[in-house]
Each structure stands twice: as C-alpha cells, then as structure tokens.
CSV table of C-alpha atoms and ligand atoms in Angstrom, one decimal:
chain,number,residue,atom,x,y,z
A,448,MET,CA,165.4,104.1,122.9
A,449,SER,CA,166.0,102.6,119.5
A,450,ALA,CA,167.1,104.7,116.5
A,451,LYS,CA,164.5,102.8,114.6
A,452,ASN,CA,160.9,103.7,114.6
A,453,GLY,CA,158.6,101.9,117.1
A,454,ILE,CA,156.5,98.8,116.7
A,455,LEU,CA,155.1,97.3,113.6
A,456,VAL,CA,152.3,94.7,113.9
A,457,VAL,CA,151.9,92.4,110.8
A,458,ALA,CA,148.2,91.9,110.6
A,459,GLU,CA,146.3,88.6,110.2
A,460,THR,CA,142.8,89.0,108.9
A,461,LYS,CA,139.8,86.6,109.6
A,462,GLY,CA,137.0,87.3,107.1
A,463,GLU,CA,136.0,90.9,107.6
A,464,LYS,CA,137.8,91.4,110.8
A,465,LEU,CA,141.3,91.7,112.1
A,466,ALA,CA,142.2,88.4,113.9
A,467,ASN,CA,142.1,88.6,117.8
A,468,VAL,CA,145.9,88.1,117.9
A,469,THR,CA,146.4,91.2,115.8
A,470,LEU,CA,144.2,93.2,118.2
A,471,GLU,CA,146.1,91.6,121.1
A,472,SER,CA,149.4,92.6,119.5
A,473,LEU,CA,148.3,96.2,119.0
A,474,THR,CA,147.2,96.4,122.6
A,475,LYS,CA,150.5,94.9,123.8
A,476,GLY,CA,152.4,97.1,121.3
A,477,ARG,CA,150.9,100.3,122.7
A,478,GLU,CA,152.3,99.2,126.2
A,479,LEU,CA,155.7,98.4,124.9
A,480,LEU,CA,156.1,101.7,123.1
A,481,ALA,CA,157.0,103.3,126.5
A,482,GLY,CA,160.2,101.3,126.4
A,483,VAL,CA,160.8,101.3,122.7
A,484,GLY,CA,159.9,104.8,121.5
A,485,GLY,CA,158.3,105.7,118.2
A,486,GLU,CA,154.9,105.0,116.9
A,487,LEU,CA,152.6,101.9,116.7
A,488,SER,CA,151.9,101.0,113.1
A,489,ILE,CA,150.3,98.0,111.4
A,490,ALA,CA,151.1,96.3,108.1
A,491,ILE,CA,147.9,95.0,106.3
A,492,ALA,CA,148.0,92.9,103.2
A,493,GLY,CA,145.1,91.7,101.1
A,494,ALA,CA,142.9,92.4,98.0
A,495,ASN,CA,140.8,94.6,100.2
A,496,ALA,CA,143.4,95.6,102.9
A,497,ALA,CA,142.2,99.2,103.5
A,498,ALA,CA,138.9,97.9,104.9
A,499,TYR,CA,140.8,96.9,108.1
A,500,VAL,CA,142.3,100.3,108.9
A,501,ASP,CA,139.4,101.5,111.0
A,502,ALA,CA,139.7,98.5,113.3
A,503,ALA,CA,143.4,99.0,113.6
A,504,ALA,CA,142.9,102.6,114.5
A,505,ARG,CA,140.4,101.6,117.2
A,506,TYR,CA,143.3,99.7,118.8
A,507,GLY,CA,145.7,102.6,118.6
A,508,ALA,CA,147.7,102.2,115.3
A,509,THR,CA,148.7,105.6,114.2
A,510,LYS,CA,150.0,104.4,110.8
A,511,ALA,CA,148.8,101.6,108.5
A,512,TYR,CA,150.9,100.3,105.7
A,513,VAL,CA,148.4,99.0,103.3
A,514,ALA,CA,149.4,96.6,100.5
A,515,GLU,CA,146.3,96.1,98.4
A,516,ASP,CA,146.6,93.9,95.5
A,517,GLY,CA,144.8,91.1,93.6
A,518,GLU,CA,147.8,88.9,94.1
A,519,LEU,CA,147.2,89.1,97.9
A,520,ALA,CA,143.5,87.8,97.6
A,521,THR,CA,144.3,84.6,99.3
A,522,PHE,CA,147.3,83.8,101.5
A,523,ARG,CA,150.5,82.7,99.8
A,524,SER,CA,153.9,82.6,101.5
A,525,GLY,CA,155.8,84.5,98.9
A,526,PRO,CA,153.6,87.4,98.1
A,527,TYR,CA,152.6,87.9,101.8
A,528,THR,CA,156.3,87.9,102.8
A,529,ASP,CA,157.0,90.5,99.9
A,530,ALA,CA,154.2,92.7,101.4
A,531,ALA,CA,155.5,92.4,105.0
A,532,MET,CA,159.0,93.2,103.8
A,533,ALA,CA,157.7,96.3,102.0
A,534,ALA,CA,156.1,97.5,105.1
A,535,ILE,CA,159.2,96.8,107.2
A,536,ALA,CA,161.2,98.7,104.7
A,537,ALA,CA,158.8,101.7,104.8
A,538,ALA,CA,158.3,101.8,108.7
A,539,ASP,CA,162.0,100.8,109.7
A,540,PRO,CA,160.6,99.5,113.0
A,541,ALA,CA,162.6,98.6,116.0
A,542,VAL,CA,160.2,95.7,116.7
A,543,VAL,CA,158.0,93.6,114.5
A,544,LEU,CA,155.2,91.4,116.0
A,545,PHE,CA,153.8,88.6,113.8
A,546,PRO,CA,150.9,86.4,114.8
A,547,ASN,CA,151.9,83.0,116.0
A,548,THR,CA,149.6,81.4,113.6
A,549,LEU,CA,150.5,79.1,110.7
A,550,ASN,CA,150.6,82.0,108.3
A,551,GLY,CA,152.3,84.3,110.7
A,552,ARG,CA,155.0,81.8,111.5
A,553,ASP,CA,155.6,81.3,107.8
A,554,VAL,CA,155.9,85.0,107.0
A,555,GLY,CA,157.8,85.8,110.2
A,556,SER,CA,160.5,83.2,109.6
A,557,ARG,CA,160.9,84.2,105.9
A,558,CYS,CA,161.3,87.9,107.0
A,559,SER,CA,163.8,86.8,109.6
A,560,ILE,CA,165.9,85.1,107.0
A,561,ARG,CA,165.6,88.0,104.5
A,562,LEU,CA,166.5,90.6,107.2
A,563,GLY,CA,169.2,88.5,108.8
A,564,ALA,CA,167.4,89.3,112.1
A,565,GLY,CA,166.6,87.1,115.1
A,566,LEU,CA,163.1,85.9,115.8
A,567,VAL,CA,161.6,84.6,119.0
A,568,GLY,CA,158.5,82.5,118.4
A,569,ASP,CA,155.3,82.1,120.4
A,570,ILE,CA,155.9,84.7,123.0
A,571,THR,CA,153.6,84.8,126.1
A,572,ALA,CA,154.9,87.8,127.9
A,573,ALA,CA,156.8,91.0,126.9
A,574,THR,CA,158.4,94.0,128.5
A,575,ALA,CA,160.5,96.8,127.0
A,576,ASP,CA,163.2,99.0,128.3
A,577,GLY,CA,165.9,101.1,126.6
A,578,GLY,CA,164.7,100.0,123.2
A,579,ARG,CA,165.1,96.3,123.8
A,580,VAL,CA,162.1,93.9,124.3
A,581,THR,CA,162.4,91.1,126.8
A,582,VAL,CA,160.0,88.2,126.2
A,583,LEU,CA,159.0,84.9,127.8
A,584,HIS,CA,158.7,82.0,125.4
A,585,PRO,CA,157.8,78.3,126.3
A,586,CYS,CA,160.4,75.9,124.8
A,587,PHE,CA,161.3,72.2,124.8
A,588,GLY,CA,157.7,71.4,124.4
A,589,GLY,CA,156.6,73.8,127.1
A,590,SER,CA,158.7,72.1,129.8
A,591,LEU,CA,160.9,75.2,130.1
A,592,ILE,CA,159.8,79.0,130.0
A,593,ALA,CA,162.8,80.9,128.7
A,594,GLU,CA,163.4,84.6,129.0
A,595,LYS,CA,164.8,86.0,125.8
A,596,GLN,CA,165.9,89.0,123.9
A,597,THR,CA,167.1,89.2,120.3
A,598,THR,CA,170.4,91.0,119.7
A,599,SER,CA,169.5,92.1,116.1
A,600,ASP,CA,167.6,95.0,114.7
A,601,PRO,CA,164.8,94.8,114.0
A,602,GLN,CA,163.7,92.5,116.8
A,603,LEU,CA,161.2,90.0,115.6
A,604,PHE,CA,158.6,88.1,117.5
A,605,THR,CA,155.5,85.9,116.9
A,606,VAL,CA,152.7,86.5,119.5
A,607,ARG,CA,150.7,83.6,120.9
A,608,THR,CA,146.8,84.0,120.5
A,609,ASN,CA,144.6,84.7,123.6
A,610,VAL,CA,147.6,85.6,125.9
A,611,PHE,CA,147.5,89.4,125.8
A,612,GLU,CA,144.5,91.5,126.5
A,613,ARG,CA,142.5,93.3,123.8
A,614,VAL,CA,141.8,96.9,124.8
A,615,GLU,CA,140.5,99.6,122.5
A,616,GLU,CA,142.2,103.0,122.6
A,617,ALA,CA,141.4,104.9,119.4
A,618,ALA,CA,144.0,106.9,117.5
A,619,ALA,CA,144.0,108.8,114.3
A,620,CYS,CA,145.6,106.4,111.7
A,621,GLU,CA,147.5,107.7,108.7
A,622,VAL,CA,147.3,105.3,105.6
A,623,VAL,CA,150.4,104.7,103.7
A,624,ARG,CA,149.8,102.7,100.5
A,625,LEU,CA,152.5,100.3,99.4
A,626,ASN,CA,153.5,99.2,95.9
A,627,VAL,CA,154.8,95.8,96.5
A,628,ASP,CA,157.4,94.3,94.2
A,629,PHE,CA,156.4,90.7,94.1
A,630,SER,CA,159.2,88.2,93.5
A,631,PRO,CA,158.3,86.2,90.4
A,632,ALA,CA,159.1,82.9,92.2
A,633,GLY,CA,156.6,83.7,94.9
A,634,LEU,CA,153.9,84.2,92.3
A,635,LEU,CA,154.4,80.8,90.8
A,636,ALA,CA,152.1,79.0,93.3
A,637,ARG,CA,148.4,79.5,92.5
A,638,VAL,CA,145.6,79.0,94.9
A,639,LEU,CA,142.9,77.1,92.9
A,640,ASP,CA,140.3,76.6,95.7
A,641,VAL,CA,139.8,77.4,99.3
A,642,VAL,CA,138.0,74.9,101.4
A,643,VAL,CA,136.8,76.1,104.7
A,644,GLU,CA,136.6,73.3,107.2
A,645,ASN,CA,134.2,73.5,110.0
A,646,ALA,CA,132.7,76.8,108.6
A,647,GLY,CA,130.5,78.4,111.2
A,648,LEU,CA,132.1,76.6,114.2
A,649,VAL,CA,134.1,78.4,116.8
A,650,SER,CA,137.8,78.5,115.8
A,651,LEU,CA,140.1,76.7,118.1
A,652,GLU,CA,142.8,79.4,118.4
A,653,GLU,CA,140.2,82.2,119.3
A,654,ALA,CA,137.9,80.2,121.4
A,655,SER,CA,137.5,81.3,125.0
A,656,ILE,CA,136.3,77.8,126.0
A,657,ILE,CA,137.6,74.5,124.4
A,658,VAL,CA,136.4,71.0,125.1
A,659,SER,CA,138.9,68.4,123.9
A,660,GLY,CA,138.6,64.6,123.8
A,661,GLY,CA,141.4,62.0,123.8
A,662,ARG,CA,141.9,58.3,123.3
A,663,GLY,CA,139.5,57.8,126.3
A,664,MET,CA,136.6,58.7,123.9
A,665,GLY,CA,137.0,55.3,122.4
A,666,ASN,CA,135.7,56.1,118.9
A,667,ALA,CA,134.7,58.9,116.6
A,668,GLU,CA,130.9,58.6,117.3
A,669,ASN,CA,131.5,59.1,121.0
A,670,PHE,CA,132.7,62.6,120.3
A,671,SER,CA,129.1,63.6,120.0
A,672,ILE,CA,129.1,64.0,123.8
A,673,VAL,CA,132.0,66.4,123.5
A,674,HIS,CA,130.3,68.3,120.8
A,675,ALA,CA,127.1,68.5,122.9
A,676,LEU,CA,129.0,70.0,125.8
A,677,ALA,CA,130.9,72.4,123.5
A,678,ASP,CA,127.6,73.5,121.9
A,679,THR,CA,126.0,74.2,125.4
A,680,LEU,CA,129.0,76.3,126.3
A,681,GLY,CA,129.6,78.0,122.9
A,682,ALA,CA,133.0,76.3,122.8
A,683,ALA,CA,135.3,74.9,120.2
A,684,VAL,CA,136.2,71.2,120.0
A,685,GLY,CA,139.8,70.0,120.2
A,686,ALA,CA,141.5,66.7,120.3
A,687,SER,CA,144.6,64.9,121.5
A,688,ARG,CA,146.9,63.4,118.9
A,689,ALA,CA,145.9,60.0,119.8
A,690,ALA,CA,142.4,60.9,118.9
A,691,VAL,CA,143.6,62.5,115.6
A,692,ASP,CA,145.9,59.5,114.8
A,693,ALA,CA,143.0,57.2,115.3
A,694,GLY,CA,141.0,59.2,112.6
A,695,TRP,CA,138.3,60.4,115.1
A,696,LYS,CA,139.0,64.0,114.5
A,697,PRO,CA,140.8,66.0,111.8
A,698,GLN,CA,144.3,67.2,112.3
A,699,GLN,CA,143.1,70.9,112.5
A,700,CYS,CA,141.6,69.9,115.9
A,701,GLN,CA,144.8,68.7,117.4
A,702,VAL,CA,146.1,70.5,120.4
A,703,GLY,CA,149.7,70.1,121.4
A,704,GLN,CA,153.3,70.3,120.4
A,705,THR,CA,152.6,69.2,116.8
A,706,GLY,CA,149.1,70.7,116.7
A,707,LYS,CA,147.7,74.0,117.7
A,708,THR,CA,148.8,76.1,120.7
A,709,VAL,CA,145.7,77.4,122.5
A,710,SER,CA,145.1,79.6,125.5
A,711,PRO,CA,141.5,79.7,126.2
A,712,THR,CA,139.9,80.9,129.5
A,713,VAL,CA,138.7,77.3,130.1
A,714,TYR,CA,140.1,74.1,128.7
A,715,ILE,CA,138.1,70.9,129.5
A,716,ALA,CA,140.1,67.7,128.7
A,717,CYS,CA,138.0,64.6,128.4
A,718,GLY,CA,139.8,61.2,128.5
A,719,ILE,CA,143.2,62.9,127.9
A,720,SER,CA,146.2,61.6,130.0
A,721,GLY,CA,148.2,64.9,129.9
A,722,SER,CA,151.4,63.9,128.0
A,723,ILE,CA,154.0,66.6,127.8
A,724,GLN,CA,153.4,67.1,124.1
A,725,HIS,CA,149.7,67.7,124.7
A,726,LYS,CA,150.4,70.0,127.7
A,727,ALA,CA,152.8,72.0,125.5
A,728,GLY,CA,149.8,73.2,123.4
A,729,MET,CA,147.3,74.1,126.3
A,730,GLN,CA,149.2,74.8,129.5
A,731,THR,CA,148.7,78.5,129.2
A,732,SER,CA,145.0,78.1,129.4
A,733,SER,CA,143.6,80.1,132.4
A,734,PHE,CA,141.6,77.3,133.9
A,735,ILE,CA,142.1,73.6,133.1
A,736,ILE,CA,139.4,71.0,134.0
A,737,ALA,CA,140.3,67.4,133.5
A,738,ILE,CA,137.9,64.4,133.3
A,739,ASN,CA,139.7,61.1,133.6
A,740,LYS,CA,138.9,57.8,135.2
A,741,ASP,CA,142.5,57.3,136.3
A,742,PRO,CA,143.3,59.3,139.5
A,743,GLU,CA,147.1,58.9,138.6
A,744,ALA,CA,146.7,60.4,135.1
A,745,PRO,CA,149.5,63.2,134.8
A,746,ILE,CA,146.9,65.8,133.8
A,747,PHE,CA,145.8,66.0,137.3
A,748,THR,CA,149.2,67.4,138.3
A,749,PHE,CA,148.5,70.6,136.3
A,750,ALA,CA,144.7,70.8,136.1
A,751,ASP,CA,143.0,73.4,138.2
A,752,LEU,CA,139.9,71.2,138.7
A,753,GLY,CA,140.0,67.4,138.4
A,754,ILE,CA,137.1,65.0,138.1
A,755,VAL,CA,138.0,61.4,138.6
A,756,GLY,CA,135.2,59.5,136.8
A,757,ASP,CA,134.0,57.9,133.7
A,758,LEU,CA,133.7,60.6,131.1
A,759,PHE,CA,130.6,58.9,129.6
A,760,LYS,CA,128.7,59.6,132.8
A,761,VAL,CA,130.4,62.9,133.7
A,762,VAL,CA,130.3,64.8,130.4
A,763,PRO,CA,126.5,64.2,129.7
A,764,ALA,CA,125.7,65.1,133.3
A,765,LEU,CA,127.7,68.3,132.9
A,766,THR,CA,125.9,69.2,129.7
A,767,GLU,CA,122.4,68.5,131.3
A,768,GLY,CA,123.4,70.5,134.3
A,769,LEU,CA,124.5,73.5,132.2
A,770,LYS,CA,121.3,73.3,130.1
A,771,ARG,CA,119.2,73.2,133.2
A,772,ARG,CA,120.9,76.2,134.6
A,773,ALA,CA,120.6,78.1,131.4
A,774,ALA,CA,116.9,77.4,131.2
B,1802,FAD,P1,146.3,58.4,126.4
B,1802,FAD,O1,147.6,58.8,126.8
B,1802,FAD,O2,146.1,57.0,125.9
B,1802,FAD,O3,145.2,58.7,127.5
B,1802,FAD,C1,143.8,58.4,127.5
B,1802,FAD,C2,143.3,58.7,128.8
B,1802,FAD,O4,141.9,58.5,128.7
B,1802,FAD,C3,143.9,57.9,130.0
B,1802,FAD,O5,144.4,58.8,131.0
B,1802,FAD,C4,142.7,57.2,130.5
B,1802,FAD,O6,142.7,57.0,131.9
B,1802,FAD,C5,141.5,58.0,130.1
B,1802,FAD,N1,140.3,57.3,129.9
B,1802,FAD,C6,140.0,56.2,129.2
B,1802,FAD,N2,138.7,55.9,129.2
B,1802,FAD,C7,138.1,56.8,130.0
B,1802,FAD,C8,136.8,57.0,130.5
B,1802,FAD,N3,135.8,56.2,130.1
B,1802,FAD,N4,136.5,58.0,131.2
B,1802,FAD,C9,137.5,58.9,131.7
B,1802,FAD,N5,138.8,58.8,131.3
B,1802,FAD,C10,139.0,57.8,130.5
B,1802,FAD,N6,149.9,64.5,121.6
B,1802,FAD,C11,149.0,65.5,121.5
B,1802,FAD,O7,147.9,65.4,122.2
B,1802,FAD,N7,149.3,66.6,120.8
B,1802,FAD,C12,150.4,66.8,120.1
B,1802,FAD,O8,150.7,67.8,119.5
B,1802,FAD,C13,151.4,65.8,120.2
B,1802,FAD,N8,152.6,65.9,119.6
B,1802,FAD,C14,153.6,64.8,119.7
B,1802,FAD,C15,154.8,65.0,119.1
B,1802,FAD,C16,155.8,64.0,119.3
B,1802,FAD,C17,157.1,64.2,118.7
B,1802,FAD,C18,155.5,62.8,120.0
B,1802,FAD,C19,156.5,61.8,120.2
B,1802,FAD,C20,154.3,62.6,120.6
B,1802,FAD,C21,153.2,63.6,120.4
B,1802,FAD,N9,151.9,63.5,121.0
B,1802,FAD,C22,151.1,64.5,120.9
B,1802,FAD,C23,151.5,62.3,121.6
B,1802,FAD,C24,151.6,62.2,123.1
B,1802,FAD,O9,152.9,61.7,123.4
B,1802,FAD,C25,150.5,61.2,123.6
B,1802,FAD,O10,150.7,60.0,123.0
B,1802,FAD,C26,149.1,61.7,123.4
B,1802,FAD,O11,148.9,63.0,123.8
B,1802,FAD,C27,148.2,60.8,124.2
B,1802,FAD,O12,146.8,61.2,123.9
B,1802,FAD,P2,145.7,60.9,125.0
B,1802,FAD,O13,146.0,61.6,126.2
B,1802,FAD,O14,144.4,61.1,124.3
B,1802,FAD,O15,145.8,59.3,125.1
C-alpha cells in the first residue's frame, strides 16, 4: 500500500451534471482502492462546484475537495490547473484520475509537469496491487496496446470515456473547501463568449450509439441520411477526417487519431474505409457495423458486422426498418 492517501478523481462537469467519465472514474476508483489503500476523493472546480457533491457521493466519494470561485466559472487551463493542484496538495493522493477529454488532458499534463510526476494518458483498463496501478493504454495510433505503470508518486492517468462501468454505491461525503491561490499569469486569458455547437444534440464522447460518415458520403447534403439514421437511434453523428477536411462536417465531429476518441456500444461507419488513424479513435467500441461498397475495405477486418453495399440504399433502408419496428 502507498504511504499516500488513496485515489483522487479530478471532476469534469457537463451542465448541471458530473460528466459520465467522472462517474466512470469514481466507479473504477472504488475498485482500485483495494490495491491502493486510503480513500476515494474528488476534486470539483467551478463557480458552483458544491452543487456536484451529492452526485459524487452517490458514486462513492468519501471526500470532496471543492474549489468554488468566480474565476472558475468557465474552463481556463491556468485556473483549473491551480484548482487541481490545490486539491492534490490537500488530498496527497497515491493516484490521480483525470478525464481523457480536451480539458482533462490539458489540466492533467500541466499537473504532471508541476508535480514532476509521470502521466499515462487515455487508459482503457486498470488494476492495482501493492499501491501501484497497472494500466492498458492504446499507443502508436492504437496499433499497439501497452501495459504501463508510472514509477513516480503520485501516479497520474487520464481515463477514456465510456470504457469503465458507472455503478452507484452511495457514501457519506465530507466537503473540504479549498482556497485556491490563482497564478496571475493563468488569469490573463479571459473568456469573452461561449458558443455551444450542436446544442441539444447527443455528445459524441458520451453517446452509446454513433453513426459516422466518411468520404463515401460524397457531399455535405448527403449527410442528411446519416442524421436520419442517428435520430432514429438516438445516436450522435461522427465523421472521418476526409469528410471533415472536405468541409462536410465540423472538426468537433471528427473521430480518430487527430479527432475524438470514442467508445460507444455501437459504432456505425458509413462510407469509411477504416484507416489506421480512424480506427485509433473508435476501435474500443463494443460493436462496430461497417457499410461499404468495397468488400476489400480495411474496416471489414475489424468490424463485427459488415454490410457490403451502396450506403445510399443501405442507410435509408436501415432507417425505415428501424422506424417500422419502433412503430
Ligand atoms: P476513404 O479512405 O477515401 O474511404 C471512403 C470509403 O467509402 C471507401 O472505402 C469506399 O469504398 C467507400 N464508399 C464510397 N462510396 C460508397 C457508397 N456509395 N457506399 C458505400 N461505401 C462507399 N482520419 C480520420 O478519420 N480521423 C483522424 O483522426 C485522422 N487523423 C489522421 C492523422 C494523420 C497524421 C494522418 C496522416 C491521417 C489522418 N487521418 C485521419 C486520415 C486517414 O489516413 C484517412 O485518410 C481517412 O480516415 C480516410 O477517410 P475515409 O475513410 O472517409 O475516406
């Protein structure tokens, strides 16, 4: 067991809720405590951070380090790193779990530098024994799954969304309020406006079903059939880089090595060849369905279900079939 104290989950919030990846990290953290020792705590930052404590307690956090300050009203790298560092100093954890989101990777890597501690990013499995955590982590664009430990203390990790389960197990949670000493440099950047793209649509990272389109879609207008299928399934819409580079979809939709990493229950790829860079972002999906007119397309080598055919016939037929079934 480590001389340090347990596991600290650095929270990500999504509107009025804790993000799924935070609930998944708490659930995994509970399990890892058997091999790490100490308690499960959470660091929450925001203008209204205390509002999330009840949710953290439902997932087993026994201590919440709350940094509540107007400077934390919207995400900024500097102040959010200052808040995470204040929680780490107060908790003295053996292990810190950050979300593997844009913001989580930003804060996690900054904490890693400030602490001089190793960080393994984008973990997809974890076990703990004798105080050390061993993780699996896809690297080289997902072509290799590496088993890793960090040799430093604390041990830092970023956790991939949708990989670990979310299971409630309520605990009494003590609240520790933090006074964060914000570094002046971090406060220099000001957020003037926040534009929420695709408000109301299912978010790609948290979606349990994703329908993605690639170069085979032909143009932006044709994506309407992908949207129709996604709407029928309550799914999010993704895209390959070829579709994004062509301007058919915004960059936020891109799945892959230089886009988002997703792990839905079902991933439906329409007109996507299955390049190594696209695969890197979606290969941990539980069930992959590929629709492609080329039977030799690489995606068929790792899809669970392959449909060889013209997507302009297959996708609308699938949508109609699902609608009929729902009716
Ligand atoms: P293509 O490879 O052109 O495939 C289109 C497919 O559509 C073909 O298989 C074709 O048979 C099929 N098709 C065409 N018409 C139809 C039809 N009517 N019905 C059915 N099927 C049809 N790519 C990403 O996706 N994400 C990334 O993050 C990413 N990062 C990259 C980073 C680097 C450093 C590099 C070098 C590349 C990256 N790429 C990324 C690009 C990647 O290498 C591929 O070029 C890209 O994924 C190809 O996209 P695609 O599958 O949509 O297009």
